[in-house]
Amino acid sequence: MANAEAALKEAITAIDGALGAALVDYSSGMALGTVGGGKDLDLQVAAAGNTDVVRAKVRTMEMLGLKDEIEDILITLGGQYHLIRLLKSRGTAGLFLYLALDKERANLAMARHQLRRIEAELEV
């Protein structure tokens, strides 16, 4: 089992093209941990903004009466992928992993696979 800091470091090192990663509490919008980022990718701002995305999707699913779970949400930009993975492991309710990827260097399918593996090993 990996703690949040180790899981985020693994996301940055194990996933090709990773630019930054965060563990976010979507009830508060606060990043519980971040790795990477920089002047062009403020992970604190990304955590808060993507919290709104998660809340909107959860609300929409409720309004539609969908009895399903969100695995992940993908936002495709011109040069980046932004991947939001809602956590479902014991003790992780209300949390999501956020991963920003360089579109030219990343393999999206492998990134999703690695993020699922990291989630399975995460202990919060």
PDB file of C-alpha atoms in Angstrom:
ATOM      1  CA  MET A   1       0.000   0.000   0.000  1.00  0.00           C
ATOM      2  CA  ALA A   2       1.239   3.478  -0.909  1.00  0.00           C
ATOM      3  CA  ASN A   3       0.493   6.720   0.871  1.00  0.00           C
ATOM      4  CA  ALA A   4      -0.716   9.749  -1.083  1.00  0.00           C
ATOM      5  CA  GLU A   5       2.743  11.273  -1.555  1.00  0.00           C
ATOM      6  CA  ALA A   6       4.238   8.010  -2.841  1.00  0.00           C
ATOM      7  CA  ALA A   7       1.263   7.416  -5.142  1.00  0.00           C
ATOM      8  CA  LEU A   8       1.552  10.885  -6.686  1.00  0.00           C
ATOM      9  CA  LYS A   9       5.315  10.521  -7.166  1.00  0.00           C
ATOM     10  CA  GLU A  10       4.721   7.167  -8.844  1.00  0.00           C
ATOM     11  CA  ALA A  11       2.149   8.745 -11.178  1.00  0.00           C
ATOM     12  CA  ILE A  12       4.693  11.331 -12.296  1.00  0.00           C
ATOM     13  CA  THR A  13       7.525   8.844 -12.786  1.00  0.00           C
ATOM     14  CA  ALA A  14       5.648   5.779 -14.088  1.00  0.00           C
ATOM     15  CA  ILE A  15       3.284   7.480 -16.527  1.00  0.00           C
ATOM     16  CA  ASP A  16       4.911   8.749 -19.715  1.00  0.00           C
ATOM     17  CA  GLY A  17       4.150  12.381 -20.436  1.00  0.00           C
ATOM     18  CA  ALA A  18       2.892  13.177 -16.918  1.00  0.00           C
ATOM     19  CA  LEU A  19       3.151  16.903 -16.184  1.00  0.00           C
ATOM     20  CA  GLY A  20       1.522  17.013 -12.768  1.00  0.00           C
ATOM     21  CA  ALA A  21      -0.680  15.035 -10.414  1.00  0.00           C
ATOM     22  CA  ALA A  22      -2.868  15.827  -7.431  1.00  0.00           C
ATOM     23  CA  LEU A  23      -5.028  14.048  -4.891  1.00  0.00           C
ATOM     24  CA  VAL A  24      -8.130  16.183  -4.404  1.00  0.00           C
ATOM     25  CA  ASP A  25     -11.013  16.249  -1.931  1.00  0.00           C
ATOM     26  CA  TYR A  26     -14.019  17.217  -4.053  1.00  0.00           C
ATOM     27  CA  SER A  27     -16.196  18.167  -1.109  1.00  0.00           C
ATOM     28  CA  SER A  28     -13.828  21.059  -0.311  1.00  0.00           C
ATOM     29  CA  GLY A  29     -11.895  21.479  -3.572  1.00  0.00           C
ATOM     30  CA  MET A  30      -8.608  21.250  -1.664  1.00  0.00           C
ATOM     31  CA  ALA A  31      -5.580  19.423  -3.011  1.00  0.00           C
ATOM     32  CA  LEU A  32      -4.393  16.989  -0.347  1.00  0.00           C
ATOM     33  CA  GLY A  33      -1.124  16.523  -2.205  1.00  0.00           C
ATOM     34  CA  THR A  34       0.504  17.586  -5.457  1.00  0.00           C
ATOM     35  CA  VAL A  35       3.549  16.625  -7.510  1.00  0.00           C
ATOM     36  CA  GLY A  36       4.829  18.365 -10.618  1.00  0.00           C
ATOM     37  CA  GLY A  37       3.042  21.246 -12.239  1.00  0.00           C
ATOM     38  CA  GLY A  38       4.817  24.568 -12.585  1.00  0.00           C
ATOM     39  CA  LYS A  39       4.203  28.090 -13.814  1.00  0.00           C
ATOM     40  CA  ASP A  40       2.029  26.833 -16.684  1.00  0.00           C
ATOM     41  CA  LEU A  41       0.146  24.287 -14.556  1.00  0.00           C
ATOM     42  CA  ASP A  42      -0.954  25.491 -11.115  1.00  0.00           C
ATOM     43  CA  LEU A  43      -2.172  22.284  -9.471  1.00  0.00           C
ATOM     44  CA  GLN A  44      -3.990  24.131  -6.675  1.00  0.00           C
ATOM     45  CA  VAL A  45      -6.078  26.012  -9.252  1.00  0.00           C
ATOM     46  CA  ALA A  46      -6.573  22.804 -11.255  1.00  0.00           C
ATOM     47  CA  ALA A  47      -7.768  20.980  -8.119  1.00  0.00           C
ATOM     48  CA  ALA A  48     -10.375  23.628  -7.357  1.00  0.00           C
ATOM     49  CA  GLY A  49     -11.534  23.941 -10.969  1.00  0.00           C
ATOM     50  CA  ASN A  50     -11.798  20.214 -11.562  1.00  0.00           C
ATOM     51  CA  THR A  51     -13.793  19.875  -8.349  1.00  0.00           C
ATOM     52  CA  ASP A  52     -16.477  21.926 -10.119  1.00  0.00           C
ATOM     53  CA  VAL A  53     -16.313  19.511 -13.080  1.00  0.00           C
ATOM     54  CA  VAL A  54     -16.782  16.482 -10.805  1.00  0.00           C
ATOM     55  CA  ARG A  55     -19.626  18.090  -8.862  1.00  0.00           C
ATOM     56  CA  ALA A  56     -21.409  19.076 -12.092  1.00  0.00           C
ATOM     57  CA  LYS A  57     -21.161  15.552 -13.514  1.00  0.00           C
ATOM     58  CA  VAL A  58     -22.365  13.935 -10.267  1.00  0.00           C
ATOM     59  CA  ARG A  59     -25.301  16.382 -10.164  1.00  0.00           C
ATOM     60  CA  THR A  60     -26.151  15.700 -13.820  1.00  0.00           C
ATOM     61  CA  MET A  61     -26.125  11.948 -13.254  1.00  0.00           C
ATOM     62  CA  GLU A  62     -28.479  12.395 -10.286  1.00  0.00           C
ATOM     63  CA  MET A  63     -30.853  14.546 -12.353  1.00  0.00           C
ATOM     64  CA  LEU A  64     -30.851  11.913 -15.103  1.00  0.00           C
ATOM     65  CA  GLY A  65     -31.510   9.177 -12.579  1.00  0.00           C
ATOM     66  CA  LEU A  66     -28.406   7.257 -13.625  1.00  0.00           C
ATOM     67  CA  LYS A  67     -27.502   4.599 -11.066  1.00  0.00           C
ATOM     68  CA  ASP A  68     -23.906   4.232 -12.180  1.00  0.00           C
ATOM     69  CA  GLU A  69     -20.448   5.331 -11.050  1.00  0.00           C
ATOM     70  CA  ILE A  70     -17.997   7.654 -12.748  1.00  0.00           C
ATOM     71  CA  GLU A  71     -14.712   5.873 -13.458  1.00  0.00           C
ATOM     72  CA  ASP A  72     -12.891   8.817 -14.920  1.00  0.00           C
ATOM     73  CA  ILE A  73     -13.406  12.063 -16.773  1.00  0.00           C
ATOM     74  CA  LEU A  74     -11.172  13.041 -19.696  1.00  0.00           C
ATOM     75  CA  ILE A  75     -10.638  16.605 -20.853  1.00  0.00           C
ATOM     76  CA  THR A  76      -8.719  16.892 -24.112  1.00  0.00           C
ATOM     77  CA  LEU A  77      -6.922  20.152 -24.820  1.00  0.00           C
ATOM     78  CA  GLY A  78      -4.798  21.078 -27.826  1.00  0.00           C
ATOM     79  CA  GLY A  79      -1.571  19.951 -26.182  1.00  0.00           C
ATOM     80  CA  GLN A  80      -2.650  18.144 -23.029  1.00  0.00           C
ATOM     81  CA  TYR A  81      -4.921  15.500 -21.596  1.00  0.00           C
ATOM     82  CA  HIS A  82      -6.434  16.111 -18.169  1.00  0.00           C
ATOM     83  CA  LEU A  83      -7.585  12.916 -16.498  1.00  0.00           C
ATOM     84  CA  ILE A  84      -9.791  12.883 -13.398  1.00  0.00           C
ATOM     85  CA  ARG A  85     -10.197   9.514 -11.663  1.00  0.00           C
ATOM     86  CA  LEU A  86     -12.761   9.266  -8.874  1.00  0.00           C
ATOM     87  CA  LEU A  87     -11.528   6.961  -6.132  1.00  0.00           C
ATOM     88  CA  LYS A  88     -13.659   4.085  -4.898  1.00  0.00           C
ATOM     89  CA  SER A  89     -11.301   2.193  -2.588  1.00  0.00           C
ATOM     90  CA  ARG A  90     -12.097   1.877   1.089  1.00  0.00           C
ATOM     91  CA  GLY A  91     -11.495   5.195   2.856  1.00  0.00           C
ATOM     92  CA  THR A  92     -11.239   7.261  -0.340  1.00  0.00           C
ATOM     93  CA  ALA A  93     -14.854   8.408  -0.794  1.00  0.00           C
ATOM     94  CA  GLY A  94     -15.019  12.015  -1.970  1.00  0.00           C
ATOM     95  CA  LEU A  95     -11.505  11.978  -3.431  1.00  0.00           C
ATOM     96  CA  PHE A  96     -10.161  12.012  -6.965  1.00  0.00           C
ATOM     97  CA  LEU A  97      -6.790  11.728  -8.631  1.00  0.00           C
ATOM     98  CA  TYR A  98      -6.028  14.441 -11.179  1.00  0.00           C
ATOM     99  CA  LEU A  99      -3.364  13.864 -13.810  1.00  0.00           C
ATOM    100  CA  ALA A 100      -2.187  16.294 -16.498  1.00  0.00           C
ATOM    101  CA  LEU A 101      -0.412  14.735 -19.472  1.00  0.00           C
ATOM    102  CA  ASP A 102       1.561  16.052 -22.418  1.00  0.00           C
ATOM    103  CA  LYS A 103      -0.533  14.933 -25.378  1.00  0.00           C
ATOM    104  CA  GLU A 104       2.465  14.281 -27.654  1.00  0.00           C
ATOM    105  CA  ARG A 105       4.327  12.065 -25.169  1.00  0.00           C
ATOM    106  CA  ALA A 106       1.474  10.313 -23.363  1.00  0.00           C
ATOM    107  CA  ASN A 107      -0.303   7.094 -24.186  1.00  0.00           C
ATOM    108  CA  LEU A 108      -3.805   7.707 -22.871  1.00  0.00           C
ATOM    109  CA  ALA A 109      -4.779   4.038 -22.552  1.00  0.00           C
ATOM    110  CA  MET A 110      -1.607   3.246 -20.610  1.00  0.00           C
ATOM    111  CA  ALA A 111      -2.060   6.316 -18.414  1.00  0.00           C
ATOM    112  CA  ARG A 112      -5.586   5.204 -17.495  1.00  0.00           C
ATOM    113  CA  HIS A 113      -4.306   1.696 -16.769  1.00  0.00           C
ATOM    114  CA  GLN A 114      -1.470   3.002 -14.580  1.00  0.00           C
ATOM    115  CA  LEU A 115      -3.804   5.364 -12.715  1.00  0.00           C
ATOM    116  CA  ARG A 116      -6.145   2.442 -11.917  1.00  0.00           C
ATOM    117  CA  ARG A 117      -3.177   0.475 -10.595  1.00  0.00           C
ATOM    118  CA  ILE A 118      -1.999   3.425  -8.481  1.00  0.00           C
ATOM    119  CA  GLU A 119      -5.526   3.830  -7.097  1.00  0.00           C
ATOM    120  CA  ALA A 120      -5.628   0.149  -6.105  1.00  0.00           C
ATOM    121  CA  GLU A 121      -2.400   0.571  -4.113  1.00  0.00           C
ATOM    122  CA  LEU A 122      -3.329   3.929  -2.546  1.00  0.00           C
ATOM    123  CA  GLU A 123      -3.946   4.088   1.193  1.00  0.00           C
ATOM    124  CA  VAL A 124      -5.310   7.379   2.497  1.00  0.00           C
TER     125      VAL A 124
END
